[in-house]
Amino acid sequence: MPARPHRRPLTTLLALAGVAALTVTGAAPAAAPASAPAKPNVVVIMVDDMNASALQYLPNVRSLLATPGTTFDNSVVSYSLCCPSRTTFLTGQYAHNHGVLGNKLPDGGYEKLPAAETLPVWLRRAGYATAHIGKFLNGYGRQRPTEIPPGWAEWYGSVDPSTYRMWNYTLNENGTLHTYGAAGVEDPALYQTDVYARKAVAYIERKAPAVEPFFLSFAPLAPHGEGAAAGSDLSQRNPRPAPRHRGDLAGVTLPKPPSYDEADVSDKPAAIRDRPRITPANEDRIENVRLRGRLESLLAVDDAVADIVAALRASGELADTLIVFTSDNGWMQGEHRIQSGKTVPYEESIRVPLIIRGPGLPAGKHVSTIAANVDLAPTILDAAGATAGVTVDGRSLLPIAVDTASTARGIVIETGPKQSGRWYAGLRAPRWKYVEHSTGERELYDLQQDPYELASVHDDPRYAPTRRALADRLATLRTCAGDVCRQWTPVPAPKP
């Protein structure tokens, strides 16, 4: 099989700024030279419910991706819930534009995905082979379990509700259903993350080297908790780690930042004020079952990262592959009295790891500029020289990665408006977080002075000009599309 010609480095791509700007807005790119070099492969590793603090327990991710790549230290998701966040990754749009506003109907779920125009479709048009392995969107497979979404040339998608089991799960493998394991049987060879990893390595070995570049989406369940699994004991660890990792992190203790079991929540919305304090029994379950289960389940993901990088290296493709490691949302574990969960606007819920390794990206660099999941598709399109089929709201992170200065940005954080339940819309800026709730309640945090979000200053007269400025910005950005979403000027700080 002939090897591809050497790919252009991302520094060359960045020099083509005019072309890159067009590719992320959906306009037609300028004609490429007849002898244009080949494009990089793209591998996206998206875990589920991993907060940024868990990165310290993943040595392979740090040594194989972060050390030779770029880490975005202020990476957030605009909607901290699985289905909306993953749709943002696939479309480059905020949830208020792509319309997936929940994990299930009527507000969201797989059935609401605008599947005809998504990242794999655009990359296929640009000449990429595409493959997905693992979790897709909530509800996938419930109605049509053998359906393959548009754009995916190879498909190994987990079928709900079995997605949320580390054993006894079913995959749609290119139109044929295969079940791995049985209820109550924990066969080490069939642990979900490991099966996905073997499929990823096999795909790389088949596709590389080749003239056609590839896009591989690798989506393990970890560290998301498992759902009801008949015959399975989740009382000690949920999720269950791979048997080889059980107990590896038994000595890890629950982090307790100042926001843990927050004593004074009088500044918070009623949904937080009404929460009880965390009891010793609650804390024991958070630490022993949830925290250690989550972290130990990630160790198999860390092994998978090593296997994927090794396969790319063995095929000679590692230097020409863009690898993205991130999560769909963060996770609360006792902060502000929230014992578990997401969808709230606090940092532990919206902050996620984001590491990008690839040709032309600085090695070992930490970037302070805010990055968001709305930027992932534009970044990949920029690297691939591909064109979006819709107007995207994010921007490529490639110029930000090589820039030496922090770029002022404000990111929309939202959970609505939706048909059922409470929702909010807000802004996450370098210093400020401002949130308007559907209940009429407000929150404003000065993250520079109050990084743990202990005291909302929305009613503080000193911050009134700042609050008004942020409210004005939100009035525009909460319904923004395209270029408007990328406009931001610094918000004035209160006078001493």
Short mmCIF file of C-alpha atoms in Angstrom, two decimals:
data_model
loop_
_atom_site.label_atom_id
_atom_site.label_comp_id
_atom_site.label_asym_id
_atom_site.label_seq_id
_atom_site.Cartn_x
_atom_site.Cartn_y
_atom_site.Cartn_z
CA MET A 1 0.00 0.00 0.00
CA PRO A 2 1.59 3.33 -1.00
CA ALA A 3 2.52 5.76 1.73
CA ARG A 4 1.09 9.22 1.68
CA PRO A 5 3.25 12.19 0.76
CA HIS A 6 4.57 14.11 3.75
CA ARG A 7 1.84 16.31 5.26
CA ARG A 8 2.07 20.03 5.57
CA PRO A 9 2.87 21.17 9.14
CA LEU A 10 0.27 23.13 11.02
CA THR A 11 2.55 26.17 10.89
CA THR A 12 1.91 26.18 7.14
CA LEU A 13 -1.80 25.80 7.76
CA LEU A 14 -1.75 28.77 10.09
CA ALA A 15 -0.08 30.85 7.40
CA LEU A 16 -3.09 30.15 5.20
CA ALA A 17 -5.29 32.19 7.54
CA GLY A 18 -7.64 33.38 4.86
CA VAL A 19 -8.44 29.84 3.77
CA ALA A 20 -8.79 28.64 7.37
CA ALA A 21 -11.22 31.41 8.24
CA LEU A 22 -13.47 30.39 5.36
CA THR A 23 -13.44 26.70 6.21
CA VAL A 24 -14.89 27.23 9.67
CA THR A 25 -17.74 29.48 8.55
CA GLY A 26 -19.14 27.21 5.90
CA ALA A 27 -18.04 29.37 2.94
CA ALA A 28 -16.19 27.80 0.03
CA PRO A 29 -12.41 27.68 0.59
CA ALA A 30 -9.97 29.08 -1.91
CA ALA A 31 -8.75 26.62 -4.50
CA ALA A 32 -5.79 24.62 -3.22
CA PRO A 33 -2.66 24.28 -5.31
CA ALA A 34 -2.65 21.24 -7.57
CA SER A 35 0.26 19.78 -5.63
CA ALA A 36 -1.22 20.36 -2.15
CA PRO A 37 0.38 18.05 0.43
CA ALA A 38 -1.64 15.36 2.14
CA LYS A 39 -3.67 16.04 5.26
CA PRO A 40 -3.09 14.88 8.83
CA ASN A 41 -4.97 12.01 10.40
CA VAL A 42 -7.22 13.02 13.29
CA VAL A 43 -7.89 10.96 16.43
CA VAL A 44 -10.35 12.31 19.01
CA ILE A 45 -10.44 10.60 22.41
CA MET A 46 -13.53 11.78 24.26
CA VAL A 47 -14.15 10.34 27.70
CA ASP A 48 -17.38 10.79 29.65
CA ASP A 49 -17.88 12.92 32.80
CA MET A 50 -14.18 13.51 33.51
CA ASN A 51 -13.37 16.66 35.41
CA ALA A 52 -10.05 18.40 34.91
CA SER A 53 -8.67 17.34 38.31
CA ALA A 54 -8.61 13.64 37.28
CA LEU A 55 -5.84 14.27 34.75
CA GLN A 56 -3.18 13.85 37.44
CA TYR A 57 -3.95 10.11 37.62
CA LEU A 58 -3.34 9.45 33.90
CA PRO A 59 0.44 9.14 33.35
CA ASN A 60 0.21 8.03 29.71
CA VAL A 61 -2.05 10.92 28.76
CA ARG A 62 0.39 13.32 30.39
CA SER A 63 3.60 11.81 28.97
CA LEU A 64 2.38 10.79 25.50
CA LEU A 65 -0.02 13.64 24.75
CA ALA A 66 0.57 16.61 27.08
CA THR A 67 4.39 16.55 27.11
CA PRO A 68 4.73 16.47 23.30
CA GLY A 69 1.55 18.52 22.81
CA THR A 70 -0.37 21.57 24.00
CA THR A 71 -2.60 21.72 27.08
CA PHE A 72 -5.46 24.20 27.27
CA ASP A 73 -5.66 24.97 30.97
CA ASN A 74 -8.96 26.85 30.77
CA SER A 75 -11.05 24.47 28.70
CA VAL A 76 -14.81 24.56 29.26
CA VAL A 77 -17.93 23.02 27.76
CA SER A 78 -20.83 25.28 26.88
CA TYR A 79 -23.51 22.80 27.99
CA SER A 80 -22.25 20.37 30.62
CA LEU A 81 -24.37 17.36 29.68
CA CYS A 82 -23.47 14.39 27.48
CA CYS A 83 -25.78 14.68 24.48
CA PRO A 84 -25.75 18.48 23.99
CA SER A 85 -21.99 18.62 24.50
CA ARG A 86 -21.24 15.82 22.05
CA THR A 87 -23.51 17.46 19.48
CA THR A 88 -21.55 20.68 19.93
CA PHE A 89 -18.37 18.69 19.21
CA LEU A 90 -19.96 17.27 16.04
CA THR A 91 -21.35 20.58 14.75
CA GLY A 92 -19.15 23.37 16.11
CA GLN A 93 -22.34 25.06 17.27
CA TYR A 94 -23.79 26.13 20.58
CA ALA A 95 -26.79 24.13 21.76
CA HIS A 96 -29.11 27.06 21.07
CA ASN A 97 -28.22 26.60 17.39
CA HIS A 98 -27.96 22.82 16.97
CA GLY A 99 -31.13 22.30 19.02
CA VAL A 100 -30.07 19.34 21.19
CA LEU A 101 -30.99 20.66 24.64
CA GLY A 102 -31.10 17.48 26.69
CA ASN A 103 -30.34 13.77 26.81
CA LYS A 104 -33.82 12.64 25.79
CA LEU A 105 -36.93 13.81 23.98
CA PRO A 106 -38.61 16.24 23.79
CA ASP A 107 -35.58 18.47 24.36
CA GLY A 108 -32.75 16.29 23.10
CA GLY A 109 -31.27 12.86 22.58
CA TYR A 110 -29.98 11.16 19.45
CA GLU A 111 -33.23 11.71 17.57
CA LYS A 112 -32.67 15.49 17.64
CA LEU A 113 -29.17 15.34 16.12
CA PRO A 114 -28.93 17.31 12.84
CA ALA A 115 -27.09 14.30 11.42
CA ALA A 116 -26.90 15.34 7.75
CA GLU A 117 -24.34 18.08 8.48
CA THR A 118 -21.76 17.04 11.07
CA LEU A 119 -17.99 16.76 11.36
CA PRO A 120 -17.66 13.21 9.90
CA VAL A 121 -19.78 14.23 6.91
CA TRP A 122 -17.56 17.23 6.26
CA LEU A 123 -14.37 15.18 6.62
CA ARG A 124 -15.71 12.50 4.26
CA ARG A 125 -16.27 15.25 1.69
CA ALA A 126 -12.64 16.28 2.21
CA GLY A 127 -11.37 12.77 1.43
CA TYR A 128 -11.13 11.26 4.91
CA ALA A 129 -11.87 7.72 5.99
CA THR A 130 -13.98 7.92 9.15
CA ALA A 131 -14.67 5.57 12.06
CA HIS A 132 -16.44 5.80 15.40
CA ILE A 133 -15.88 3.42 18.32
CA GLY A 134 -17.89 3.54 21.55
CA LYS A 135 -20.53 5.84 22.97
CA PHE A 136 -22.28 8.19 20.56
CA LEU A 137 -25.34 10.15 21.72
CA ASN A 138 -27.82 9.28 24.45
CA GLY A 139 -30.68 7.22 23.07
CA TYR A 140 -28.73 5.92 20.09
CA GLY A 141 -30.00 2.47 19.12
CA ARG A 142 -33.21 2.48 21.13
CA GLN A 143 -35.41 2.85 18.05
CA ARG A 144 -33.15 1.69 15.20
CA PRO A 145 -30.26 -0.28 16.71
CA THR A 146 -28.57 -1.07 13.37
CA GLU A 147 -28.73 2.47 12.00
CA ILE A 148 -25.40 4.08 11.09
CA PRO A 149 -25.40 7.89 11.26
CA PRO A 150 -24.30 9.79 8.13
CA GLY A 151 -20.60 10.35 7.56
CA TRP A 152 -19.22 7.26 9.27
CA ALA A 153 -17.53 4.81 6.89
CA GLU A 154 -16.90 2.38 9.76
CA TRP A 155 -19.14 2.18 12.80
CA TYR A 156 -18.81 0.42 16.15
CA GLY A 157 -21.39 2.30 18.21
CA SER A 158 -22.68 1.18 21.59
CA VAL A 159 -26.44 0.63 21.70
CA ASP A 160 -28.50 2.08 24.55
CA PRO A 161 -29.22 1.14 27.27
CA SER A 162 -26.28 -1.28 27.21
CA THR A 163 -23.88 1.64 26.64
CA TYR A 164 -23.82 2.12 30.42
CA ARG A 165 -22.39 -1.28 31.32
CA MET A 166 -18.74 -2.22 31.47
CA TRP A 167 -19.77 -5.79 30.65
CA ASN A 168 -22.83 -7.17 28.82
CA TYR A 169 -23.00 -4.34 26.29
CA THR A 170 -24.02 -4.41 22.63
CA LEU A 171 -22.30 -2.74 19.69
CA ASN A 172 -23.69 -2.04 16.25
CA GLU A 173 -20.73 -3.12 14.17
CA ASN A 174 -21.32 -1.81 10.67
CA GLY A 175 -24.96 -2.89 10.74
CA THR A 176 -24.64 -6.09 12.77
CA LEU A 177 -25.29 -6.30 16.52
CA HIS A 178 -22.70 -7.99 18.73
CA THR A 179 -23.02 -8.41 22.51
CA TYR A 180 -19.91 -8.65 24.66
CA GLY A 181 -20.21 -10.60 27.90
CA ALA A 182 -23.21 -11.57 29.99
CA ALA A 183 -24.94 -10.24 33.05
CA GLY A 184 -23.04 -11.01 36.23
CA VAL A 185 -19.91 -12.23 34.42
CA GLU A 186 -16.85 -9.96 34.56
CA ASP A 187 -14.59 -11.49 31.93
CA PRO A 188 -11.38 -9.40 31.91
CA ALA A 189 -11.03 -9.88 28.15
CA LEU A 190 -14.41 -8.25 27.52
CA TYR A 191 -14.02 -5.13 29.64
CA GLN A 192 -15.63 -2.39 27.61
CA THR A 193 -12.72 0.07 27.39
CA ASP A 194 -10.27 -2.68 26.42
CA VAL A 195 -12.54 -3.99 23.64
CA TYR A 196 -12.86 -0.47 22.27
CA ALA A 197 -9.08 -0.02 22.45
CA ARG A 198 -8.42 -3.21 20.49
CA LYS A 199 -10.84 -2.05 17.80
CA ALA A 200 -9.10 1.33 17.63
CA VAL A 201 -5.67 -0.27 17.26
CA ALA A 202 -6.97 -2.64 14.59
CA TYR A 203 -8.45 0.28 12.68
CA ILE A 204 -5.16 2.18 12.74
CA GLU A 205 -3.25 -0.90 11.61
CA ARG A 206 -5.63 -1.31 8.67
CA LYS A 207 -5.73 2.35 7.66
CA ALA A 208 -2.15 3.49 8.19
CA PRO A 209 -0.14 4.03 6.18
CA ALA A 210 -2.51 4.83 3.32
CA VAL A 211 -3.06 7.58 0.80
CA GLU A 212 -6.44 8.42 2.39
CA PRO A 213 -6.17 10.18 5.78
CA PHE A 214 -8.46 8.97 8.56
CA PHE A 215 -10.60 10.44 11.32
CA LEU A 216 -11.04 8.13 14.32
CA SER A 217 -13.51 8.96 17.09
CA PHE A 218 -12.75 6.90 20.22
CA ALA A 219 -15.39 7.31 22.95
CA PRO A 220 -15.11 5.10 26.06
CA LEU A 221 -17.77 5.26 28.77
CA ALA A 222 -15.32 5.85 31.62
CA PRO A 223 -15.49 7.48 34.05
CA HIS A 224 -19.30 7.73 33.71
CA GLY A 225 -21.21 5.64 36.24
CA GLU A 226 -22.88 2.43 35.17
CA GLY A 227 -26.63 2.07 35.05
CA ALA A 228 -28.72 -0.79 36.34
CA ALA A 229 -26.99 -4.00 35.26
CA ALA A 230 -28.77 -7.22 36.29
CA GLY A 231 -26.54 -9.46 38.35
CA SER A 232 -23.77 -6.88 38.73
CA ASP A 233 -22.50 -5.52 42.04
CA LEU A 234 -22.01 -1.76 41.88
CA SER A 235 -21.90 -1.27 45.64
CA GLN A 236 -18.10 -1.13 45.87
CA ARG A 237 -17.16 0.67 42.66
CA ASN A 238 -19.37 2.54 40.22
CA PRO A 239 -18.21 2.47 37.52
CA ARG A 240 -16.38 -0.83 37.79
CA PRO A 241 -12.72 -0.59 36.80
CA ALA A 242 -10.93 -3.21 34.74
CA PRO A 243 -10.09 -6.14 37.06
CA ARG A 244 -6.37 -5.43 36.73
CA HIS A 245 -6.89 -1.92 38.09
CA ARG A 246 -9.26 -2.71 40.95
CA GLY A 247 -7.78 -1.20 44.10
CA ASP A 248 -4.92 0.61 42.34
CA LEU A 249 -6.17 3.95 43.67
CA ALA A 250 -7.63 2.75 46.95
CA GLY A 251 -5.52 5.30 48.81
CA VAL A 252 -6.89 8.30 46.94
CA THR A 253 -8.91 10.59 49.16
CA LEU A 254 -11.72 12.94 48.24
CA PRO A 255 -10.54 16.45 47.35
CA LYS A 256 -12.08 19.05 49.61
CA PRO A 257 -11.69 22.52 48.19
CA PRO A 258 -13.24 25.41 50.12
CA SER A 259 -16.46 24.88 48.14
CA TYR A 260 -16.85 21.29 49.38
CA ASP A 261 -20.05 20.95 51.44
CA GLU A 262 -20.27 24.74 51.34
CA ALA A 263 -21.53 26.00 54.67
CA ASP A 264 -23.04 29.32 53.57
CA VAL A 265 -25.07 29.03 50.37
CA SER A 266 -27.27 32.06 51.01
CA ASP A 267 -25.88 33.69 47.86
CA LYS A 268 -26.86 30.71 45.69
CA PRO A 269 -30.13 29.92 43.86
CA ALA A 270 -32.82 28.01 45.75
CA ALA A 271 -31.85 24.76 44.00
CA ILE A 272 -28.54 24.93 45.91
CA ARG A 273 -29.89 26.46 49.13
CA ASP A 274 -32.36 23.60 49.46
CA ARG A 275 -29.64 20.95 49.39
CA PRO A 276 -28.74 19.30 52.72
CA ARG A 277 -25.23 19.22 54.11
CA ILE A 278 -23.11 16.18 53.24
CA THR A 279 -23.21 13.52 55.96
CA PRO A 280 -20.32 11.17 56.82
CA ALA A 281 -22.21 8.33 55.10
CA ASN A 282 -22.67 10.47 51.99
CA GLU A 283 -18.99 11.35 52.00
CA ASP A 284 -17.97 7.71 52.35
CA ARG A 285 -20.00 6.78 49.26
CA ILE A 286 -18.66 9.71 47.24
CA GLU A 287 -15.09 8.72 48.09
CA ASN A 288 -15.12 4.93 48.14
CA VAL A 289 -17.66 4.07 45.46
CA ARG A 290 -17.79 7.02 43.09
CA LEU A 291 -14.39 8.72 43.25
CA ARG A 292 -12.26 5.58 43.33
CA GLY A 293 -14.46 3.79 40.82
CA ARG A 294 -14.25 6.73 38.43
CA LEU A 295 -10.49 7.16 38.74
CA GLU A 296 -9.71 3.44 38.53
CA SER A 297 -11.93 3.11 35.44
CA LEU A 298 -9.86 5.83 33.77
CA LEU A 299 -6.70 3.75 34.14
CA ALA A 300 -7.92 1.50 31.29
CA VAL A 301 -8.43 4.64 29.19
CA ASP A 302 -4.86 5.61 30.00
CA ASP A 303 -3.75 2.16 28.79
CA ALA A 304 -5.80 2.67 25.61
CA VAL A 305 -4.04 5.97 24.95
CA ALA A 306 -0.68 4.19 25.15
CA ASP A 307 -1.92 1.48 22.74
CA ILE A 308 -3.26 4.03 20.24
CA VAL A 309 -0.05 6.07 20.30
CA ALA A 310 2.03 2.89 19.93
CA ALA A 311 -0.03 1.79 16.91
CA LEU A 312 0.39 5.20 15.27
CA ARG A 313 4.12 5.12 15.94
CA ALA A 314 4.52 1.58 14.57
CA SER A 315 2.71 2.54 11.37
CA GLY A 316 4.86 5.63 10.88
CA GLU A 317 1.84 7.92 11.25
CA LEU A 318 2.31 9.41 14.72
CA ALA A 319 4.10 12.54 13.56
CA ASP A 320 1.35 13.19 11.03
CA THR A 321 -1.62 12.67 13.35
CA LEU A 322 -3.56 15.27 15.31
CA ILE A 323 -4.66 13.70 18.63
CA VAL A 324 -7.29 15.42 20.77
CA PHE A 325 -7.99 14.27 24.34
CA THR A 326 -10.99 15.73 26.15
CA SER A 327 -14.26 15.01 27.98
CA ASP A 328 -17.86 15.85 27.17
CA ASN A 329 -18.37 17.53 30.57
CA GLY A 330 -17.01 17.70 34.09
CA TRP A 331 -18.37 16.25 37.31
CA MET A 332 -19.38 17.49 40.77
CA GLN A 333 -18.21 15.57 43.83
CA GLY A 334 -19.38 17.50 46.86
CA GLU A 335 -18.71 21.09 45.79
CA HIS A 336 -21.54 23.46 46.77
CA ARG A 337 -23.21 20.45 48.45
CA ILE A 338 -23.73 18.73 45.07
CA GLN A 339 -22.78 15.12 45.74
CA SER A 340 -22.70 14.05 42.09
CA GLY A 341 -23.80 15.28 38.69
CA LYS A 342 -23.29 18.04 36.17
CA THR A 343 -25.43 20.57 34.19
CA VAL A 344 -24.73 23.28 36.79
CA PRO A 345 -22.67 26.36 35.86
CA TYR A 346 -19.92 25.81 38.44
CA GLU A 347 -16.32 25.20 37.44
CA GLU A 348 -16.18 21.52 38.36
CA SER A 349 -19.12 20.89 36.02
CA ILE A 350 -18.00 22.91 33.00
CA ARG A 351 -14.18 22.55 33.19
CA VAL A 352 -12.71 19.62 31.26
CA PRO A 353 -9.25 18.48 30.18
CA LEU A 354 -8.20 19.44 26.67
CA ILE A 355 -4.87 18.33 25.23
CA ILE A 356 -3.95 18.46 21.55
CA ARG A 357 -0.86 16.82 20.12
CA GLY A 358 0.01 17.11 16.45
CA PRO A 359 2.32 18.45 13.75
CA GLY A 360 3.18 22.08 14.35
CA LEU A 361 1.61 22.29 17.82
CA PRO A 362 4.02 23.48 20.54
CA ALA A 363 5.37 20.73 22.79
CA GLY A 364 4.82 21.02 26.51
CA LYS A 365 2.96 24.30 26.21
CA HIS A 366 0.16 25.43 28.51
CA VAL A 367 -2.34 27.89 27.02
CA SER A 368 -4.34 30.17 29.33
CA THR A 369 -6.81 31.48 26.74
CA ILE A 370 -10.27 29.98 27.24
CA ALA A 371 -10.99 27.06 24.91
CA ALA A 372 -14.37 25.40 24.52
CA ASN A 373 -15.98 22.35 23.00
CA VAL A 374 -17.54 24.64 20.42
CA ASP A 375 -13.95 25.08 19.10
CA LEU A 376 -13.20 21.40 18.49
CA ALA A 377 -14.84 21.04 15.06
CA PRO A 378 -13.38 24.32 13.75
CA THR A 379 -9.92 23.24 14.95
CA ILE A 380 -10.16 19.87 13.20
CA LEU A 381 -11.52 21.47 10.02
CA ASP A 382 -8.64 23.94 10.07
CA ALA A 383 -6.06 21.15 10.37
CA ALA A 384 -7.79 19.05 7.69
CA GLY A 385 -8.39 21.88 5.25
CA ALA A 386 -12.07 20.88 5.26
CA THR A 387 -15.23 22.94 5.04
CA ALA A 388 -18.20 23.02 7.42
CA GLY A 389 -21.65 22.55 5.94
CA VAL A 390 -23.20 24.87 8.54
CA THR A 391 -22.24 28.14 10.16
CA VAL A 392 -20.08 27.27 13.15
CA ASP A 393 -19.90 29.30 16.35
CA GLY A 394 -16.43 28.38 17.62
CA ARG A 395 -12.99 29.16 16.29
CA SER A 396 -9.87 27.18 15.50
CA LEU A 397 -7.53 26.73 18.43
CA LEU A 398 -4.47 26.31 16.21
CA PRO A 399 -3.60 30.03 16.07
CA ILE A 400 -4.31 30.30 19.81
CA ALA A 401 -1.91 27.41 20.50
CA VAL A 402 1.04 29.18 18.88
CA ASP A 403 0.16 32.67 20.16
CA THR A 404 2.27 33.86 23.08
CA ALA A 405 -0.42 36.09 24.56
CA SER A 406 -3.75 35.24 26.14
CA THR A 407 -6.72 36.14 23.94
CA ALA A 408 -9.77 37.67 25.60
CA ARG A 409 -12.80 35.46 25.04
CA GLY A 410 -16.23 34.92 26.48
CA ILE A 411 -17.98 31.56 26.13
CA VAL A 412 -21.73 31.01 26.30
CA ILE A 413 -22.73 28.50 29.00
CA GLU A 414 -26.31 27.31 28.73
CA THR A 415 -28.88 24.61 29.34
CA GLY A 416 -31.83 26.10 27.52
CA PRO A 417 -34.33 27.47 26.85
CA LYS A 418 -36.01 24.08 26.87
CA GLN A 419 -39.50 22.69 27.23
CA SER A 420 -39.13 20.97 30.60
CA GLY A 421 -37.43 21.86 33.86
CA ARG A 422 -35.25 24.74 34.96
CA TRP A 423 -32.52 26.08 32.72
CA TYR A 424 -29.97 28.87 32.61
CA ALA A 425 -27.91 30.95 30.19
CA GLY A 426 -24.68 32.69 31.06
CA LEU A 427 -21.16 33.68 30.14
CA ARG A 428 -17.78 32.31 31.20
CA ALA A 429 -15.07 34.94 30.66
CA PRO A 430 -11.45 35.02 31.86
CA ARG A 431 -12.35 36.81 35.10
CA TRP A 432 -16.13 36.65 35.24
CA LYS A 433 -18.93 34.15 35.31
CA TYR A 434 -22.44 35.54 34.94
CA VAL A 435 -25.56 33.36 34.95
CA GLU A 436 -29.26 34.13 34.46
CA HIS A 437 -31.60 31.35 35.59
CA SER A 438 -35.06 30.67 34.19
CA THR A 439 -36.34 31.18 37.75
CA GLY A 440 -35.25 34.81 37.60
CA GLU A 441 -32.27 34.20 39.90
CA ARG A 442 -28.81 35.51 39.06
CA GLU A 443 -25.22 34.59 39.87
CA LEU A 444 -22.04 36.60 39.30
CA TYR A 445 -18.59 35.43 40.33
CA ASP A 446 -15.30 37.28 40.24
CA LEU A 447 -13.12 34.25 39.48
CA GLN A 448 -9.95 36.24 40.00
CA GLN A 449 -10.89 37.03 43.61
CA ASP A 450 -13.15 34.02 44.24
CA PRO A 451 -11.96 30.99 42.20
CA TYR A 452 -14.08 28.57 44.27
CA GLU A 453 -17.30 30.53 43.62
CA LEU A 454 -18.10 30.95 47.29
CA ALA A 455 -19.77 34.36 47.10
CA SER A 456 -21.98 35.50 44.23
CA VAL A 457 -21.71 39.30 43.93
CA HIS A 458 -24.76 39.79 41.71
CA ASP A 459 -26.35 42.03 44.38
CA ASP A 460 -23.16 43.84 45.39
CA PRO A 461 -23.44 47.54 44.35
CA ARG A 462 -19.72 47.67 43.63
CA TYR A 463 -20.20 45.14 40.85
CA ALA A 464 -23.31 46.73 39.34
CA PRO A 465 -21.51 48.15 36.25
CA THR A 466 -19.85 44.79 35.65
CA ARG A 467 -23.16 42.96 36.03
CA ARG A 468 -24.89 45.32 33.58
CA ALA A 469 -22.09 44.94 31.04
CA LEU A 470 -22.23 41.15 31.25
CA ALA A 471 -26.02 41.15 31.05
CA ASP A 472 -25.82 43.25 27.88
CA ARG A 473 -23.29 40.85 26.34
CA LEU A 474 -25.42 37.86 27.28
CA ALA A 475 -28.50 39.44 25.69
CA THR A 476 -26.65 39.28 22.36
CA LEU A 477 -24.65 36.09 22.73
CA ARG A 478 -27.38 33.83 24.11
CA THR A 479 -28.84 33.66 20.58
CA CYS A 480 -25.64 34.32 18.61
CA ALA A 481 -24.55 32.46 15.50
CA GLY A 482 -21.26 32.49 13.60
CA ASP A 483 -19.03 35.57 13.78
CA VAL A 484 -21.10 37.28 16.46
CA CYS A 485 -20.31 34.43 18.86
CA ARG A 486 -16.60 35.10 18.49
CA GLN A 487 -16.75 38.81 19.33
CA TRP A 488 -15.62 39.80 22.82
CA THR A 489 -14.18 42.87 24.47
CA PRO A 490 -12.97 42.93 28.08
CA VAL A 491 -15.56 43.68 30.75
CA PRO A 492 -14.68 46.53 33.14
CA ALA A 493 -13.64 45.60 36.65
CA PRO A 494 -15.23 47.33 39.65
CA LYS A 495 -13.43 50.33 41.03
CA PRO A 496 -11.62 49.80 44.35
#
